[in-house]
């Protein structure tokens, strides 16, 4: 049953994204930014952690989880290190994802001819 709920929740997040693209005519960048912010807002109200417990990968795989990780890390480190901890915490949980995106983007640019 865990797989079913992960599929349903992940699919619902994708459906919301598709509605934002098709009905509201938002660009993919706007949708991505909206999802990151919404993940951070939901984490601020302690809703996203409950969603992760309920749906597992259905909530951790979409980009909303990145916003959750940003805010979660910042809040955790702010408790330990004060104001400086906010900057430390943002990169503490998300540094692997950011570094991977930069590395793979660079490698793809070397292999293929980028436009523009």
mmCIF file with all atom_site columns, C-alpha atoms in Angstrom:
data_model
loop_
_atom_site.group_PDB
_atom_site.id
_atom_site.type_symbol
_atom_site.label_atom_id
_atom_site.label_alt_id
_atom_site.label_comp_id
_atom_site.label_asym_id
_atom_site.label_entity_id
_atom_site.label_seq_id
_atom_site.pdbx_PDB_ins_code
_atom_site.Cartn_x
_atom_site.Cartn_y
_atom_site.Cartn_z
_atom_site.occupancy
_atom_site.B_iso_or_equiv
_atom_site.pdbx_formal_charge
_atom_site.auth_seq_id
_atom_site.auth_comp_id
_atom_site.auth_asym_id
_atom_site.auth_atom_id
_atom_site.pdbx_PDB_model_num
ATOM 1   C CA . UNK A 1 1   ? 0.000  0.000  0.000   1.00 0.00 ? 1   UNK A CA 1
ATOM 2   C CA . UNK A 1 2   ? 3.012  2.294  0.532   1.00 0.00 ? 2   UNK A CA 1
ATOM 3   C CA . UNK A 1 3   ? 3.719  2.215  -3.199  1.00 0.00 ? 3   UNK A CA 1
ATOM 4   C CA . UNK A 1 4   ? 0.155  3.195  -4.018  1.00 0.00 ? 4   UNK A CA 1
ATOM 5   C CA . UNK A 1 5   ? 0.223  6.235  -1.720  1.00 0.00 ? 5   UNK A CA 1
ATOM 6   C CA . UNK A 1 6   ? 3.623  7.279  -3.045  1.00 0.00 ? 6   UNK A CA 1
ATOM 7   C CA . UNK A 1 7   ? 2.245  7.064  -6.579  1.00 0.00 ? 7   UNK A CA 1
ATOM 8   C CA . UNK A 1 8   ? -0.923 8.974  -5.706  1.00 0.00 ? 8   UNK A CA 1
ATOM 9   C CA . UNK A 1 9   ? 0.830  11.796 -3.852  1.00 0.00 ? 9   UNK A CA 1
ATOM 10  C CA . UNK A 1 10  ? 3.645  12.124 -6.400  1.00 0.00 ? 10  UNK A CA 1
ATOM 11  C CA . UNK A 1 11  ? 1.104  12.022 -9.208  1.00 0.00 ? 11  UNK A CA 1
ATOM 12  C CA . UNK A 1 12  ? -1.026 14.682 -7.517  1.00 0.00 ? 12  UNK A CA 1
ATOM 13  C CA . UNK A 1 13  ? 2.001  16.977 -7.284  1.00 0.00 ? 13  UNK A CA 1
ATOM 14  C CA . UNK A 1 14  ? 2.667  16.402 -10.989 1.00 0.00 ? 14  UNK A CA 1
ATOM 15  C CA . UNK A 1 15  ? -0.977 17.085 -11.854 1.00 0.00 ? 15  UNK A CA 1
ATOM 16  C CA . UNK A 1 16  ? -0.802 20.391 -9.968  1.00 0.00 ? 16  UNK A CA 1
ATOM 17  C CA . UNK A 1 17  ? 2.311  21.293 -11.948 1.00 0.00 ? 17  UNK A CA 1
ATOM 18  C CA . UNK A 1 18  ? 0.654  20.393 -15.236 1.00 0.00 ? 18  UNK A CA 1
ATOM 19  C CA . UNK A 1 19  ? -2.410 22.486 -14.364 1.00 0.00 ? 19  UNK A CA 1
ATOM 20  C CA . UNK A 1 20  ? -0.154 25.438 -13.581 1.00 0.00 ? 20  UNK A CA 1
ATOM 21  C CA . UNK A 1 21  ? 1.517  25.014 -16.969 1.00 0.00 ? 21  UNK A CA 1
ATOM 22  C CA . UNK A 1 22  ? -1.593 24.420 -19.092 1.00 0.00 ? 22  UNK A CA 1
ATOM 23  C CA . UNK A 1 23  ? -4.366 26.425 -17.444 1.00 0.00 ? 23  UNK A CA 1
ATOM 24  C CA . UNK A 1 24  ? -2.493 29.319 -15.859 1.00 0.00 ? 24  UNK A CA 1
ATOM 25  C CA . UNK A 1 25  ? 0.142  29.463 -18.634 1.00 0.00 ? 25  UNK A CA 1
ATOM 26  C CA . UNK A 1 26  ? 3.055  29.688 -16.201 1.00 0.00 ? 26  UNK A CA 1
ATOM 27  C CA . UNK A 1 27  ? 6.547  28.971 -17.475 1.00 0.00 ? 27  UNK A CA 1
ATOM 28  C CA . UNK A 1 28  ? 8.415  25.902 -16.193 1.00 0.00 ? 28  UNK A CA 1
ATOM 29  C CA . UNK A 1 29  ? 10.702 28.205 -14.188 1.00 0.00 ? 29  UNK A CA 1
ATOM 30  C CA . UNK A 1 30  ? 7.698  29.744 -12.433 1.00 0.00 ? 30  UNK A CA 1
ATOM 31  C CA . UNK A 1 31  ? 6.265  26.318 -11.638 1.00 0.00 ? 31  UNK A CA 1
ATOM 32  C CA . UNK A 1 32  ? 9.592  25.083 -10.288 1.00 0.00 ? 32  UNK A CA 1
ATOM 33  C CA . UNK A 1 33  ? 10.041 28.166 -8.110  1.00 0.00 ? 33  UNK A CA 1
ATOM 34  C CA . UNK A 1 34  ? 6.446  27.864 -6.890  1.00 0.00 ? 34  UNK A CA 1
ATOM 35  C CA . UNK A 1 35  ? 7.004  24.238 -5.906  1.00 0.00 ? 35  UNK A CA 1
ATOM 36  C CA . UNK A 1 36  ? 10.238 25.008 -4.049  1.00 0.00 ? 36  UNK A CA 1
ATOM 37  C CA . UNK A 1 37  ? 8.556  27.846 -2.145  1.00 0.00 ? 37  UNK A CA 1
ATOM 38  C CA . UNK A 1 38  ? 5.479  25.747 -1.404  1.00 0.00 ? 38  UNK A CA 1
ATOM 39  C CA . UNK A 1 39  ? 7.682  22.949 -0.034  1.00 0.00 ? 39  UNK A CA 1
ATOM 40  C CA . UNK A 1 40  ? 9.417  25.452 2.237   1.00 0.00 ? 40  UNK A CA 1
ATOM 41  C CA . UNK A 1 41  ? 6.100  26.933 3.401   1.00 0.00 ? 41  UNK A CA 1
ATOM 42  C CA . UNK A 1 42  ? 4.637  23.496 4.098   1.00 0.00 ? 42  UNK A CA 1
ATOM 43  C CA . UNK A 1 43  ? 7.769  22.614 6.069   1.00 0.00 ? 43  UNK A CA 1
ATOM 44  C CA . UNK A 1 44  ? 7.425  25.840 8.042   1.00 0.00 ? 44  UNK A CA 1
ATOM 45  C CA . UNK A 1 45  ? 4.020  24.667 9.230   1.00 0.00 ? 45  UNK A CA 1
ATOM 46  C CA . UNK A 1 46  ? 5.319  21.092 9.863   1.00 0.00 ? 46  UNK A CA 1
ATOM 47  C CA . UNK A 1 47  ? 3.014  19.682 7.199   1.00 0.00 ? 47  UNK A CA 1
ATOM 48  C CA . UNK A 1 48  ? 5.646  18.418 4.772   1.00 0.00 ? 48  UNK A CA 1
ATOM 49  C CA . UNK A 1 49  ? 7.263  16.074 7.310   1.00 0.00 ? 49  UNK A CA 1
ATOM 50  C CA . UNK A 1 50  ? 3.880  14.428 7.861   1.00 0.00 ? 50  UNK A CA 1
ATOM 51  C CA . UNK A 1 51  ? 3.426  14.158 4.096   1.00 0.00 ? 51  UNK A CA 1
ATOM 52  C CA . UNK A 1 52  ? 6.821  12.438 3.806   1.00 0.00 ? 52  UNK A CA 1
ATOM 53  C CA . UNK A 1 53  ? 5.889  9.979  6.561   1.00 0.00 ? 53  UNK A CA 1
ATOM 54  C CA . UNK A 1 54  ? 2.635  9.232  4.745   1.00 0.00 ? 54  UNK A CA 1
ATOM 55  C CA . UNK A 1 55  ? 3.781  9.093  1.113   1.00 0.00 ? 55  UNK A CA 1
ATOM 56  C CA . UNK A 1 56  ? 7.515  8.368  1.301   1.00 0.00 ? 56  UNK A CA 1
ATOM 57  C CA . UNK A 1 57  ? 9.132  8.761  -2.121  1.00 0.00 ? 57  UNK A CA 1
ATOM 58  C CA . UNK A 1 58  ? 5.966  10.329 -3.501  1.00 0.00 ? 58  UNK A CA 1
ATOM 59  C CA . UNK A 1 59  ? 6.794  13.398 -1.406  1.00 0.00 ? 59  UNK A CA 1
ATOM 60  C CA . UNK A 1 60  ? 10.609 13.269 -1.377  1.00 0.00 ? 60  UNK A CA 1
ATOM 61  C CA . UNK A 1 61  ? 11.251 12.909 -5.119  1.00 0.00 ? 61  UNK A CA 1
ATOM 62  C CA . UNK A 1 62  ? 9.431  16.018 -6.475  1.00 0.00 ? 62  UNK A CA 1
ATOM 63  C CA . UNK A 1 63  ? 11.105 19.443 -6.380  1.00 0.00 ? 63  UNK A CA 1
ATOM 64  C CA . UNK A 1 64  ? 8.912  20.454 -3.436  1.00 0.00 ? 64  UNK A CA 1
ATOM 65  C CA . UNK A 1 65  ? 11.221 18.336 -1.294  1.00 0.00 ? 65  UNK A CA 1
ATOM 66  C CA . UNK A 1 66  ? 14.112 20.647 -2.193  1.00 0.00 ? 66  UNK A CA 1
ATOM 67  C CA . UNK A 1 67  ? 12.301 23.579 -0.589  1.00 0.00 ? 67  UNK A CA 1
ATOM 68  C CA . UNK A 1 68  ? 11.578 21.380 2.414   1.00 0.00 ? 68  UNK A CA 1
ATOM 69  C CA . UNK A 1 69  ? 15.264 20.472 2.700   1.00 0.00 ? 69  UNK A CA 1
ATOM 70  C CA . UNK A 1 70  ? 16.378 24.098 2.396   1.00 0.00 ? 70  UNK A CA 1
ATOM 71  C CA . UNK A 1 71  ? 14.142 25.311 5.184   1.00 0.00 ? 71  UNK A CA 1
ATOM 72  C CA . UNK A 1 72  ? 14.570 22.205 7.330   1.00 0.00 ? 72  UNK A CA 1
ATOM 73  C CA . UNK A 1 73  ? 18.356 22.513 7.265   1.00 0.00 ? 73  UNK A CA 1
ATOM 74  C CA . UNK A 1 74  ? 18.266 26.256 7.898   1.00 0.00 ? 74  UNK A CA 1
ATOM 75  C CA . UNK A 1 75  ? 15.950 25.907 10.885  1.00 0.00 ? 75  UNK A CA 1
ATOM 76  C CA . UNK A 1 76  ? 17.952 23.032 12.366  1.00 0.00 ? 76  UNK A CA 1
ATOM 77  C CA . UNK A 1 77  ? 21.278 24.865 12.124  1.00 0.00 ? 77  UNK A CA 1
ATOM 78  C CA . UNK A 1 78  ? 19.759 28.175 13.266  1.00 0.00 ? 78  UNK A CA 1
ATOM 79  C CA . UNK A 1 79  ? 18.851 26.489 16.545  1.00 0.00 ? 79  UNK A CA 1
ATOM 80  C CA . UNK A 1 80  ? 22.456 25.350 16.985  1.00 0.00 ? 80  UNK A CA 1
ATOM 81  C CA . UNK A 1 81  ? 24.468 28.259 15.545  1.00 0.00 ? 81  UNK A CA 1
ATOM 82  C CA . UNK A 1 82  ? 22.129 31.239 15.569  1.00 0.00 ? 82  UNK A CA 1
ATOM 83  C CA . UNK A 1 83  ? 21.911 33.594 12.590  1.00 0.00 ? 83  UNK A CA 1
ATOM 84  C CA . UNK A 1 84  ? 25.022 32.175 10.914  1.00 0.00 ? 84  UNK A CA 1
ATOM 85  C CA . UNK A 1 85  ? 23.456 28.727 11.083  1.00 0.00 ? 85  UNK A CA 1
ATOM 86  C CA . UNK A 1 86  ? 20.801 29.717 8.561   1.00 0.00 ? 86  UNK A CA 1
ATOM 87  C CA . UNK A 1 87  ? 23.383 29.944 5.781   1.00 0.00 ? 87  UNK A CA 1
ATOM 88  C CA . UNK A 1 88  ? 25.184 26.834 6.980   1.00 0.00 ? 88  UNK A CA 1
ATOM 89  C CA . UNK A 1 89  ? 21.992 24.790 7.190   1.00 0.00 ? 89  UNK A CA 1
ATOM 90  C CA . UNK A 1 90  ? 20.791 25.638 3.698   1.00 0.00 ? 90  UNK A CA 1
ATOM 91  C CA . UNK A 1 91  ? 23.896 24.123 2.155   1.00 0.00 ? 91  UNK A CA 1
ATOM 92  C CA . UNK A 1 92  ? 24.323 21.335 4.694   1.00 0.00 ? 92  UNK A CA 1
ATOM 93  C CA . UNK A 1 93  ? 21.364 19.263 3.468   1.00 0.00 ? 93  UNK A CA 1
ATOM 94  C CA . UNK A 1 94  ? 21.289 20.357 -0.179  1.00 0.00 ? 94  UNK A CA 1
ATOM 95  C CA . UNK A 1 95  ? 24.961 20.585 -1.147  1.00 0.00 ? 95  UNK A CA 1
ATOM 96  C CA . UNK A 1 96  ? 25.013 17.149 -2.783  1.00 0.00 ? 96  UNK A CA 1
ATOM 97  C CA . UNK A 1 97  ? 22.064 18.004 -5.027  1.00 0.00 ? 97  UNK A CA 1
ATOM 98  C CA . UNK A 1 98  ? 23.465 21.398 -5.980  1.00 0.00 ? 98  UNK A CA 1
ATOM 99  C CA . UNK A 1 99  ? 26.933 20.003 -6.699  1.00 0.00 ? 99  UNK A CA 1
ATOM 100 C CA . UNK A 1 100 ? 25.483 17.145 -8.757  1.00 0.00 ? 100 UNK A CA 1
ATOM 101 C CA . UNK A 1 101 ? 23.400 19.535 -10.854 1.00 0.00 ? 101 UNK A CA 1
ATOM 102 C CA . UNK A 1 102 ? 26.450 21.680 -11.591 1.00 0.00 ? 102 UNK A CA 1
ATOM 103 C CA . UNK A 1 103 ? 28.684 18.697 -12.379 1.00 0.00 ? 103 UNK A CA 1
ATOM 104 C CA . UNK A 1 104 ? 26.222 16.900 -14.644 1.00 0.00 ? 104 UNK A CA 1
ATOM 105 C CA . UNK A 1 105 ? 25.266 20.160 -16.365 1.00 0.00 ? 105 UNK A CA 1
ATOM 106 C CA . UNK A 1 106 ? 28.937 20.754 -17.121 1.00 0.00 ? 106 UNK A CA 1
ATOM 107 C CA . UNK A 1 107 ? 29.459 17.206 -18.402 1.00 0.00 ? 107 UNK A CA 1
ATOM 108 C CA . UNK A 1 108 ? 26.414 17.373 -20.663 1.00 0.00 ? 108 UNK A CA 1
ATOM 109 C CA . UNK A 1 109 ? 27.627 20.722 -22.028 1.00 0.00 ? 109 UNK A CA 1
ATOM 110 C CA . UNK A 1 110 ? 30.957 19.089 -22.891 1.00 0.00 ? 110 UNK A CA 1
ATOM 111 C CA . UNK A 1 111 ? 29.362 16.130 -24.662 1.00 0.00 ? 111 UNK A CA 1
ATOM 112 C CA . UNK A 1 112 ? 26.626 17.933 -26.561 1.00 0.00 ? 112 UNK A CA 1
ATOM 113 C CA . UNK A 1 113 ? 26.712 21.228 -28.403 1.00 0.00 ? 113 UNK A CA 1
ATOM 114 C CA . UNK A 1 114 ? 24.755 23.738 -26.301 1.00 0.00 ? 114 UNK A CA 1
ATOM 115 C CA . UNK A 1 115 ? 22.513 26.211 -28.101 1.00 0.00 ? 115 UNK A CA 1
ATOM 116 C CA . UNK A 1 116 ? 22.875 29.948 -27.630 1.00 0.00 ? 116 UNK A CA 1
#
